[in-house]
Coordinates of C-alpha atoms in Angstrom, one line a residue:
X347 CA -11.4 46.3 243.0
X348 CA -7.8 45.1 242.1
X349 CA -8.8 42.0 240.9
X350 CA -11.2 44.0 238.4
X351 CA -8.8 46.5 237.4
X352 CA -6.4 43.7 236.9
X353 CA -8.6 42.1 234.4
X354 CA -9.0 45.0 232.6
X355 CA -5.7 45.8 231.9
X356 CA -5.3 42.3 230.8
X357 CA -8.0 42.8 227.8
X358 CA -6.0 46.1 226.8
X359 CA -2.7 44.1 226.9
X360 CA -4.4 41.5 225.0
X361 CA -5.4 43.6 222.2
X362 CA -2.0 45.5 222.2
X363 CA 0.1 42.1 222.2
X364 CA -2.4 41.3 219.0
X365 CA -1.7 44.8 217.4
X366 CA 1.0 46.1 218.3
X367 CA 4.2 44.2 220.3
X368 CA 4.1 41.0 217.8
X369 CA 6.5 43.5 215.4
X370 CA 9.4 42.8 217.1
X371 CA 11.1 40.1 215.8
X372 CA 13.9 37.7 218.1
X373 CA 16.9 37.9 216.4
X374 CA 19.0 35.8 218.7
X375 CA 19.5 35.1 222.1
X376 CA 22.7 34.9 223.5
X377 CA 23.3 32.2 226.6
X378 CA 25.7 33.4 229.3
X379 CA 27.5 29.5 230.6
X380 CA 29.0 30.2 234.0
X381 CA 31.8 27.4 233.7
X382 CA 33.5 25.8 236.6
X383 CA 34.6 28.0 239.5
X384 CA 38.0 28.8 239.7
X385 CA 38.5 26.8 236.2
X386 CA 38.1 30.3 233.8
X387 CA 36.0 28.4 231.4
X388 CA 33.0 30.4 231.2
X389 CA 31.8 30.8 227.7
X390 CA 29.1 32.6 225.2
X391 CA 27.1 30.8 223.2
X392 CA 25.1 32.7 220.4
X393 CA 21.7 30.8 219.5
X394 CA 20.1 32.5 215.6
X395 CA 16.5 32.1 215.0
X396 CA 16.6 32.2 211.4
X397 CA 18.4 29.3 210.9
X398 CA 18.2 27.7 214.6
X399 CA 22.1 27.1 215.4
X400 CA 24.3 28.0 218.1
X401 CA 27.4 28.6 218.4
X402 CA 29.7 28.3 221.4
X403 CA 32.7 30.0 222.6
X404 CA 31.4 33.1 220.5
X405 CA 33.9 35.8 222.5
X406 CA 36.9 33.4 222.2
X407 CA 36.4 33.1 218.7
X408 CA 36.4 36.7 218.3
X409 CA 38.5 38.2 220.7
X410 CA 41.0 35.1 220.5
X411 CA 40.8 34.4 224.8
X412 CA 38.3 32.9 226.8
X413 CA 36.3 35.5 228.4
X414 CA 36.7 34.6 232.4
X415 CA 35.4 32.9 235.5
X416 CA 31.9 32.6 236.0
X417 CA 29.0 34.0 233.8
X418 CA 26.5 35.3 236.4
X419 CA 24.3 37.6 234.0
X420 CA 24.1 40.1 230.5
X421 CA 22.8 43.1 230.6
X422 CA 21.6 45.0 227.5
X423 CA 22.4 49.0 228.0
X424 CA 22.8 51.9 225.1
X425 CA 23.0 48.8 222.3
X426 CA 25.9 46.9 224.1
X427 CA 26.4 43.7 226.1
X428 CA 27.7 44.0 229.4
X429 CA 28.6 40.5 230.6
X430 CA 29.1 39.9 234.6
X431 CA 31.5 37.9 235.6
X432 CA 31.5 37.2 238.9
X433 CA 35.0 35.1 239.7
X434 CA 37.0 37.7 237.6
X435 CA 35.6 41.0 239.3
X436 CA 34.6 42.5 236.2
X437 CA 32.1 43.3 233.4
X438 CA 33.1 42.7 229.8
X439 CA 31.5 45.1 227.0
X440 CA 30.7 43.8 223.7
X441 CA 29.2 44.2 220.5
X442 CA 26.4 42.2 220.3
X443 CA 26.9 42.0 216.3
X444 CA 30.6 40.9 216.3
X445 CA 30.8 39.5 220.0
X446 CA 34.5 42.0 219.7
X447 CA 35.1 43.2 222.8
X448 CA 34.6 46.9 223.1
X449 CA 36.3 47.4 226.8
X450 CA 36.2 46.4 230.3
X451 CA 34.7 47.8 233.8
X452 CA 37.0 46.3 236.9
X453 CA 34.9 46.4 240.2
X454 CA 36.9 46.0 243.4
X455 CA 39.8 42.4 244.3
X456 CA 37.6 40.3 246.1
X457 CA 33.8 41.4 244.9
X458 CA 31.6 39.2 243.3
X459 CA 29.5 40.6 241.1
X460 CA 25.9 39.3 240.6
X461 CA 23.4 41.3 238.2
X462 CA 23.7 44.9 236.7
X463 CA 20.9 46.9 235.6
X464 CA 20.3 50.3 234.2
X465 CA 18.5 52.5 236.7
X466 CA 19.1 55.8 234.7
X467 CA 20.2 57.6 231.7
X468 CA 23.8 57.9 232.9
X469 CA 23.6 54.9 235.7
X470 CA 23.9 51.5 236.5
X471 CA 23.7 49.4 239.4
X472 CA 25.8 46.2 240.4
X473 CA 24.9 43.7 242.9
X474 CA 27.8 42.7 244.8
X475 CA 26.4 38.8 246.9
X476 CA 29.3 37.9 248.4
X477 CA 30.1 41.5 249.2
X478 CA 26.3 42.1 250.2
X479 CA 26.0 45.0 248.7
X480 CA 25.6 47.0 245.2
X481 CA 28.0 49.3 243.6
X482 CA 27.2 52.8 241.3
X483 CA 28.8 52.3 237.8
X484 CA 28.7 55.6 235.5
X485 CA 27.4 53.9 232.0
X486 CA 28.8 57.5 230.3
X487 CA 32.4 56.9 231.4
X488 CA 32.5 53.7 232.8
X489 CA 33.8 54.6 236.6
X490 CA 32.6 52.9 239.6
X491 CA 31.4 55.1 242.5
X492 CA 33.7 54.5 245.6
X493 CA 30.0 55.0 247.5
X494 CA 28.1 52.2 247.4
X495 CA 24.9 50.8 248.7
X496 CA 24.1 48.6 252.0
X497 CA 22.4 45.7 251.4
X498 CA 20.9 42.4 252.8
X499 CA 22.7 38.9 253.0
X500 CA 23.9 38.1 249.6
X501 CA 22.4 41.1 247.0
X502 CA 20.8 39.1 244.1
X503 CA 18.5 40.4 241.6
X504 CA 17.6 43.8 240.6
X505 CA 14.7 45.4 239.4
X506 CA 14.4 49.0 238.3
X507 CA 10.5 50.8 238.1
X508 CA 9.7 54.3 238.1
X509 CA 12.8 55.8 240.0
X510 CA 13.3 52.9 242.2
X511 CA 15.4 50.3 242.2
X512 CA 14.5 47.2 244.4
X513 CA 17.7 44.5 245.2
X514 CA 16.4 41.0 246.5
X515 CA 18.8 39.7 249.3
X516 CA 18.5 36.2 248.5
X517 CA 21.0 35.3 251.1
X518 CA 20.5 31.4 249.8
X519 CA 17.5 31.3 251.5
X520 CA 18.5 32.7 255.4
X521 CA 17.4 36.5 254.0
X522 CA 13.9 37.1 253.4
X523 CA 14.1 41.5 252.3
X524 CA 13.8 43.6 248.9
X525 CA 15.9 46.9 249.5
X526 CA 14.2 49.7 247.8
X527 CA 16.5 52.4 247.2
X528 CA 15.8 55.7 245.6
X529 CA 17.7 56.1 242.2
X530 CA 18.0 60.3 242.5
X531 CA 20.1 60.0 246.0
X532 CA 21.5 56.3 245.9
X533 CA 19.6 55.5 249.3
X534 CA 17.7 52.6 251.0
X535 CA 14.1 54.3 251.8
X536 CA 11.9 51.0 252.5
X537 CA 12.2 47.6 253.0
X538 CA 9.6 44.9 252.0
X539 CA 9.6 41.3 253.9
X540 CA 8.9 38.4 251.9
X541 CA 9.5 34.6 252.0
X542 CA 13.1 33.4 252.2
X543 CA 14.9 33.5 248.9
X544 CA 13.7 36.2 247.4
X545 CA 15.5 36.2 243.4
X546 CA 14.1 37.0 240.3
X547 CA 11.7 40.1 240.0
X548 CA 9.1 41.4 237.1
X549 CA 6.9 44.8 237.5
X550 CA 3.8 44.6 235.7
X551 CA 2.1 48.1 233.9
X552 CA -0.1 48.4 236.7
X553 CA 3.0 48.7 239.6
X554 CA 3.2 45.2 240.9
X555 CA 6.4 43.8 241.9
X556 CA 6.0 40.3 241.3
X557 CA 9.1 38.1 243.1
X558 CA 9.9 33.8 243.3
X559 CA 11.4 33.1 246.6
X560 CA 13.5 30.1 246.5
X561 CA 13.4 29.0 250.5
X562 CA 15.5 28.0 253.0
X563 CA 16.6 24.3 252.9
X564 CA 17.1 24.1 256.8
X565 CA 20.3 23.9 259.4
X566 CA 22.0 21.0 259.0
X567 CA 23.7 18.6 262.1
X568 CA 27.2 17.3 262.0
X569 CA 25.7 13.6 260.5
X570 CA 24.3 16.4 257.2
X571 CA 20.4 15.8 258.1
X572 CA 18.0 18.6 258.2
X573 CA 17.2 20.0 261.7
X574 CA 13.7 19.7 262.1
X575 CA 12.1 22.9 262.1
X576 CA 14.6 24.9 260.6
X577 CA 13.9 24.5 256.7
X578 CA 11.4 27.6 256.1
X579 CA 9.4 28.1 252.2
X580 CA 9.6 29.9 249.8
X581 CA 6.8 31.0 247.5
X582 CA 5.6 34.0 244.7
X583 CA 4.7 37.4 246.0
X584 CA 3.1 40.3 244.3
X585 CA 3.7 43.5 246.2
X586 CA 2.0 47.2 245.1
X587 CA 4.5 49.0 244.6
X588 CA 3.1 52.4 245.5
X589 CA 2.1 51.7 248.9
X590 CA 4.3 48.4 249.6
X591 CA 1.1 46.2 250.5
X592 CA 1.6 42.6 250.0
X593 CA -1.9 41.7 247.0
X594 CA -1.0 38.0 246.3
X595 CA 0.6 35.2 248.1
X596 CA 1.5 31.0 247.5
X597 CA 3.5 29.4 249.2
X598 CA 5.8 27.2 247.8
X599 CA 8.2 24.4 249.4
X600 CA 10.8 25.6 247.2
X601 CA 11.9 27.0 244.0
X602 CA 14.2 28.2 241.4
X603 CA 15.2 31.9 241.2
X604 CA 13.8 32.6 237.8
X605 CA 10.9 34.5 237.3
X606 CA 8.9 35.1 234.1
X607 CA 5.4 37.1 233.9
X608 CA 2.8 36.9 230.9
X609 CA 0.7 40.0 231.8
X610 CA -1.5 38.5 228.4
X611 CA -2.2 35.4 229.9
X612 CA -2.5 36.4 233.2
X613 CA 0.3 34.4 234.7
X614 CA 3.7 34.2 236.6
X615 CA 5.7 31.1 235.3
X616 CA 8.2 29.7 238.2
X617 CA 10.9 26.7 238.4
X618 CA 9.7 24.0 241.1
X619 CA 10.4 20.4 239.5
X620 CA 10.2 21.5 236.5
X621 CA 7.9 24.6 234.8
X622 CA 4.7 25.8 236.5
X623 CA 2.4 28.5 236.3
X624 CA 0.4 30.5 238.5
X625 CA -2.8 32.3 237.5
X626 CA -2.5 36.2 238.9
X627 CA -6.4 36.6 238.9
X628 CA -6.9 33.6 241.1
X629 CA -3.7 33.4 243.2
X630 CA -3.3 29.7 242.6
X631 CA -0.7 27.4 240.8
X632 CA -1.8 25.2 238.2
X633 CA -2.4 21.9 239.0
X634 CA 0.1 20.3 236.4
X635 CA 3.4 20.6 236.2
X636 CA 4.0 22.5 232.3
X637 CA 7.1 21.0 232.1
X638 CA 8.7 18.6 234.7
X639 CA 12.2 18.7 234.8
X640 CA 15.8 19.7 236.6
X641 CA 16.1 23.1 235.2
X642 CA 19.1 24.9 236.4
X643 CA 17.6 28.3 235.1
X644 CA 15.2 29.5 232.8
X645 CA 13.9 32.5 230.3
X646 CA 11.0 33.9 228.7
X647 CA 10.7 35.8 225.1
X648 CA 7.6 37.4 226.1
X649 CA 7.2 38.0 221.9
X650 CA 7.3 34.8 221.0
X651 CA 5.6 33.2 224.4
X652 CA 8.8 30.9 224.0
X653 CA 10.7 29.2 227.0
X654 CA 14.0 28.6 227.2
X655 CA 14.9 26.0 229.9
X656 CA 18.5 25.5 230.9
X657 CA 19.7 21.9 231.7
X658 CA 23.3 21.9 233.5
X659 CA 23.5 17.9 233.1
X660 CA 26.5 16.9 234.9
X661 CA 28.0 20.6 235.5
X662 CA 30.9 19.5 234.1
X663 CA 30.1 19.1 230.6
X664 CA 27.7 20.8 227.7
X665 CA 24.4 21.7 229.0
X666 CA 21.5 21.6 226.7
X667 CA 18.4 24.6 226.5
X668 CA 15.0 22.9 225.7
X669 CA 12.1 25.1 223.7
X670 CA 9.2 24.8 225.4
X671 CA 5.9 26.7 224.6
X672 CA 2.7 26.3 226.3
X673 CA 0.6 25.2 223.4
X674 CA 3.1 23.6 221.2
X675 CA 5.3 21.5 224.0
X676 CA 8.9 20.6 223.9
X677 CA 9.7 22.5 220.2
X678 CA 13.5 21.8 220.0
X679 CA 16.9 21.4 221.8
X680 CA 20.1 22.8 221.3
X681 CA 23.8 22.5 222.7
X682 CA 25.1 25.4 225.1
X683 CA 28.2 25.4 227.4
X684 CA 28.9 24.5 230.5
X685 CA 26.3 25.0 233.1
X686 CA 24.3 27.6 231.3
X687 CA 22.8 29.5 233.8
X688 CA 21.4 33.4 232.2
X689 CA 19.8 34.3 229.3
X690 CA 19.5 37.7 226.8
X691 CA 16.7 38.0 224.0
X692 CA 18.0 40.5 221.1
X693 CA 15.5 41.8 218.8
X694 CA 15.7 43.4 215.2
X695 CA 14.7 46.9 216.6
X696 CA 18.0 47.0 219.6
X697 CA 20.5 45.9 216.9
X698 CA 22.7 47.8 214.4
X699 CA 23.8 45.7 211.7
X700 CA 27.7 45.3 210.8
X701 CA 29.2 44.9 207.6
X702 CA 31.6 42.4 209.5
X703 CA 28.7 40.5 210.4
X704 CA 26.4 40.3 207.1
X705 CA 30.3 38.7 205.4
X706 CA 30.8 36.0 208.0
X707 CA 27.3 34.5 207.8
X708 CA 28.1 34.5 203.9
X709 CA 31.6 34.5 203.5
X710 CA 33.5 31.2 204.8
X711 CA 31.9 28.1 206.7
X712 CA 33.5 25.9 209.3
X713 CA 32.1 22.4 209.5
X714 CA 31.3 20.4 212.9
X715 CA 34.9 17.5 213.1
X716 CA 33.9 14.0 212.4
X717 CA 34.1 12.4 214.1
X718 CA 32.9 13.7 217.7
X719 CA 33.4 12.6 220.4
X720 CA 36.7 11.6 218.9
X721 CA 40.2 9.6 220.3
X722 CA 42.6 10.8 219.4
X723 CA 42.1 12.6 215.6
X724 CA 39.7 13.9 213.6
X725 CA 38.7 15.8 210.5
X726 CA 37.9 19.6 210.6
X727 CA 36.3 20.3 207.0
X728 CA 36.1 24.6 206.2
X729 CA 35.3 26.5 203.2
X730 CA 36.2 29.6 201.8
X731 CA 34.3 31.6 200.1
X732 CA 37.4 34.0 198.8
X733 CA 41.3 33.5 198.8
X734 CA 43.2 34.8 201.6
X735 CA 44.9 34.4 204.7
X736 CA 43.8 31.9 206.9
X737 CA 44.4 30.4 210.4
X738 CA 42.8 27.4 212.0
X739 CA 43.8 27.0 215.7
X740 CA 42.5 24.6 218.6
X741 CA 42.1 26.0 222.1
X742 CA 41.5 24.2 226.1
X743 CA 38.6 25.2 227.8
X744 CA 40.8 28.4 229.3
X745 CA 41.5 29.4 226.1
X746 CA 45.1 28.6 225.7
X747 CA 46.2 27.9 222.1
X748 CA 47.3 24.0 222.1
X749 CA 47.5 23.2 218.3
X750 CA 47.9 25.3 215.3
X751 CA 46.7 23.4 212.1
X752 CA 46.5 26.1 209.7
X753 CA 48.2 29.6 209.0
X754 CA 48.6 29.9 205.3
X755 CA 47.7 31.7 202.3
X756 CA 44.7 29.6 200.6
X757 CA 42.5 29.8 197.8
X758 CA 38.6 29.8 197.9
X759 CA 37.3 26.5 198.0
X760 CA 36.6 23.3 200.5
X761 CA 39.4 22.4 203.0
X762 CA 39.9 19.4 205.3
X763 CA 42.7 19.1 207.9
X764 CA 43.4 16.0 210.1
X765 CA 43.8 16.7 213.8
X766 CA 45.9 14.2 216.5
X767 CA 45.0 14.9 220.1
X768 CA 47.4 11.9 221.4
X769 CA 49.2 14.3 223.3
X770 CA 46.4 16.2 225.4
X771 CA 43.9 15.1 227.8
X772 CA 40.1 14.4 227.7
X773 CA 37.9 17.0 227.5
X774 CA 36.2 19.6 226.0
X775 CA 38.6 22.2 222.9
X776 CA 37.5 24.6 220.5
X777 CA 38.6 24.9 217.2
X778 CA 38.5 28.4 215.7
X779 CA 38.9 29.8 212.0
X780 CA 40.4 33.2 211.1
X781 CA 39.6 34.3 207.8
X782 CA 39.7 37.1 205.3
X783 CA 35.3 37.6 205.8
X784 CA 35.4 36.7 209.8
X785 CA 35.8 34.2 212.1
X786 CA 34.0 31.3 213.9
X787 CA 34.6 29.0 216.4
X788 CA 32.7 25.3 217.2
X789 CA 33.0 23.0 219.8
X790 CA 34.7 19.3 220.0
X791 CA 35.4 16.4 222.8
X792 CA 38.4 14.2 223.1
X793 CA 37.3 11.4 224.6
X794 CA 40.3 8.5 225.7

């Protein structure tokens, strides 16, 4: 009878995706890059769909300072960012038009926060995974609760449906429980045991909590090798949500903690050596692989049945996010920071349109140096599109200010301007221009 109902509702959806969802049109998507621990290089970068660029370093540019330590996830609540940041104990607010930053929620020295998500009109939660538990943020006034809420090893994910919001304790694989915690009173009223691992989470319309579980990758002795006996799977649940009976199960070795679900192809999409799919109707995986692949994280714009798949290379440098749709392939590549690692789809219908905005995509343009890589100068071309005031700056990866090469009144019109590095070390500076219609940043190596 599930299965049947299941199907069902799969036709409707069908005919609604054909008729009705397609409207909505992706905008952008904005790429949270976690950076190096400890380092305070995390950046944005801001990917547009019209003309299929992105930009890096997006709230340096704008705010002039590098935004803090650790991207873990963005949140999109009452037509704002809220970027987590889970090194610097705080949530930066932003407009998503400008990237400005509109003010900041602290959360308590020494928490690390994971993943907030709106549970109510006036509420938010926080998942705090070092801390293993989640904190109460007012959205109206931007307070956090000194009550918070008990939760397994390591609070990952959260999921919000119907009154309820369910918190995976991913515990890197030695927690296997979804809290479930009642939204009205801010209590834990039922626990559901999964594999080990549990991370990201989707409800589909007809209540079923679909979860990836990552695994456990064993005990290790003191020569580093596995313990036989001790590594345990992980796999993909789907769990009714109104009675809490488990009503599909595969097991998987192990797995990434990104989820995706296509309730108009009938399938949950999961990262295991690369991109695979699992059909809901016949609790199986496909046999191939979609994608193959070291994926640090991925995404899904459901509209657009488009993949994005994050590569974190060498963790040290620029990753790279590969478009991948099931009946096209591998559709493009693009440059993010470093180790991109969380994703948000904006679409025409969430944003409000800036005047700030509209002027900078028409008002000045700053040109990628030549060359890049580079040891130890380079040209930085930029033209404006009306006289004024303008500054050109080069910043670390921390966002410190290390070479002014322009702050001067100049008349519209194509500039170049030579830049020596012989005095800094390799690695990886932005170069930022401030003009009368905006500002923009782009991204350079020094290479010795």
């Amino acid at each position: 009878m599930q299965k049947i109902r299941y199907l069902f509702l799969l036709l409707i959806l069908s005919i609604s995706y054909n008729g009705i969802s397609q409207n909505r049109e992706l905008v952008q998507v904005v790429i949270g890059n976690e950076g190096n621990f400890d380092t305070g290089n995390a950046t944005l970068t801001n990917y547009l769909i019209e003309n299929k660029t992105a930009t890096d370093g997006v709230f340096l540019a704008k705010n002039g300072t590098g935004i803090g330590d650790v991207v873990q996830s963005i949140t999109w609540i009452k037509k704002q960012l809220y970027v987590v940041l889970n090194n610097s104990q705080k949530i930066v607010i932003l407009d998503p038009d400008t990237f400005q930053q509109a003010r900041q929620i602290s959360l308590p020295a020494g928490s690390s926060p994971r993943e907030m998500v709106q549970v109510s009109e006036d509420k938010a939660y926080v998942t705090d995974m070092y801390g293993s538990l989640a904190y109460i943020v007012n959205i109206n006034d931007y307070s956090v609760s000194a009550t918070v809420i008990p939760a397994g090893l390591n609070a990952d994910q959260i999921v919000e449906y119907e009154g309820f919001a369910y918190i995976a304790n991913y515990g890197f694989g030695a927690d296997s429980t979804i809290f479930k915690v009642d939204v009205s009173t801010d209590a834990v009223v039922d626990t559901f045991v999964v594999s080990r691992g549990p991370g990201g989470m989707e409800v589909d319309s007809n209540g079923t909590l679909w979860v990836v579980c990552a695994g456990y990758p064993g005990d290790f002795d003191e020569s580093y090798n596995v313990i036989a006996g001790t590594s345990k799977p992980g796999g993909v649940h789907g769990i009714n949500l109104s009675n809490g009976e488990e009503v599909a199960f595969a097991e998987l070795p192990s797995a990434g903690s990104d989820i995706a679900l296509d309730e108009v192809r009938g399938k949950v999409y999961v990262n295991t050596g690369g991109l695979r799919a699992f059909d809901i109707s016949t609790q199986t995986f496909s046999a191939d692989t979609l994608l193959k692949g070291s994926f640090y994280a991925f995404d899904y714009d459901k509209e657009n049945q488009q993949f994005y798949l994050a590569n974190a290379k060498d963790f040290s440098s620029a990753g790279e996010i590969t478009l991948y749709k099931e009946s096209e392939r591998v559709t493009g590549t693009f440059s993010a920071g470093i180790i991109p690692g969380s994703f948000l789809f904006v679409y025409d219908d969430m944003l409000h349109t800036s005047s700030e905005n509209s002027e900078m995509i028409v008002g000045f343009e700053l040109n990628q140096n030549y060359p890049n890589p580079f040891n130890p100068t380079t040209q930085i071309q930029y033209s404006i599109h009306r006289g004024g005031q303008v500054q050109l700056a080069v910043f670390n990866s921390i966002g410190k200010k290390v070479a002014e090469l322009v702050n001067s009144t100049q008349a519209a019109g194509v500039q170049s301007v030579q830049f020596n590095a012989s005095n800094l070390s390799s690695g990886i500076y932005f170069y930022r221009i401030v003009t009368p219609s905006g500002s923009l940043v782009r991204k350079m190596m020094l290479i010795k």
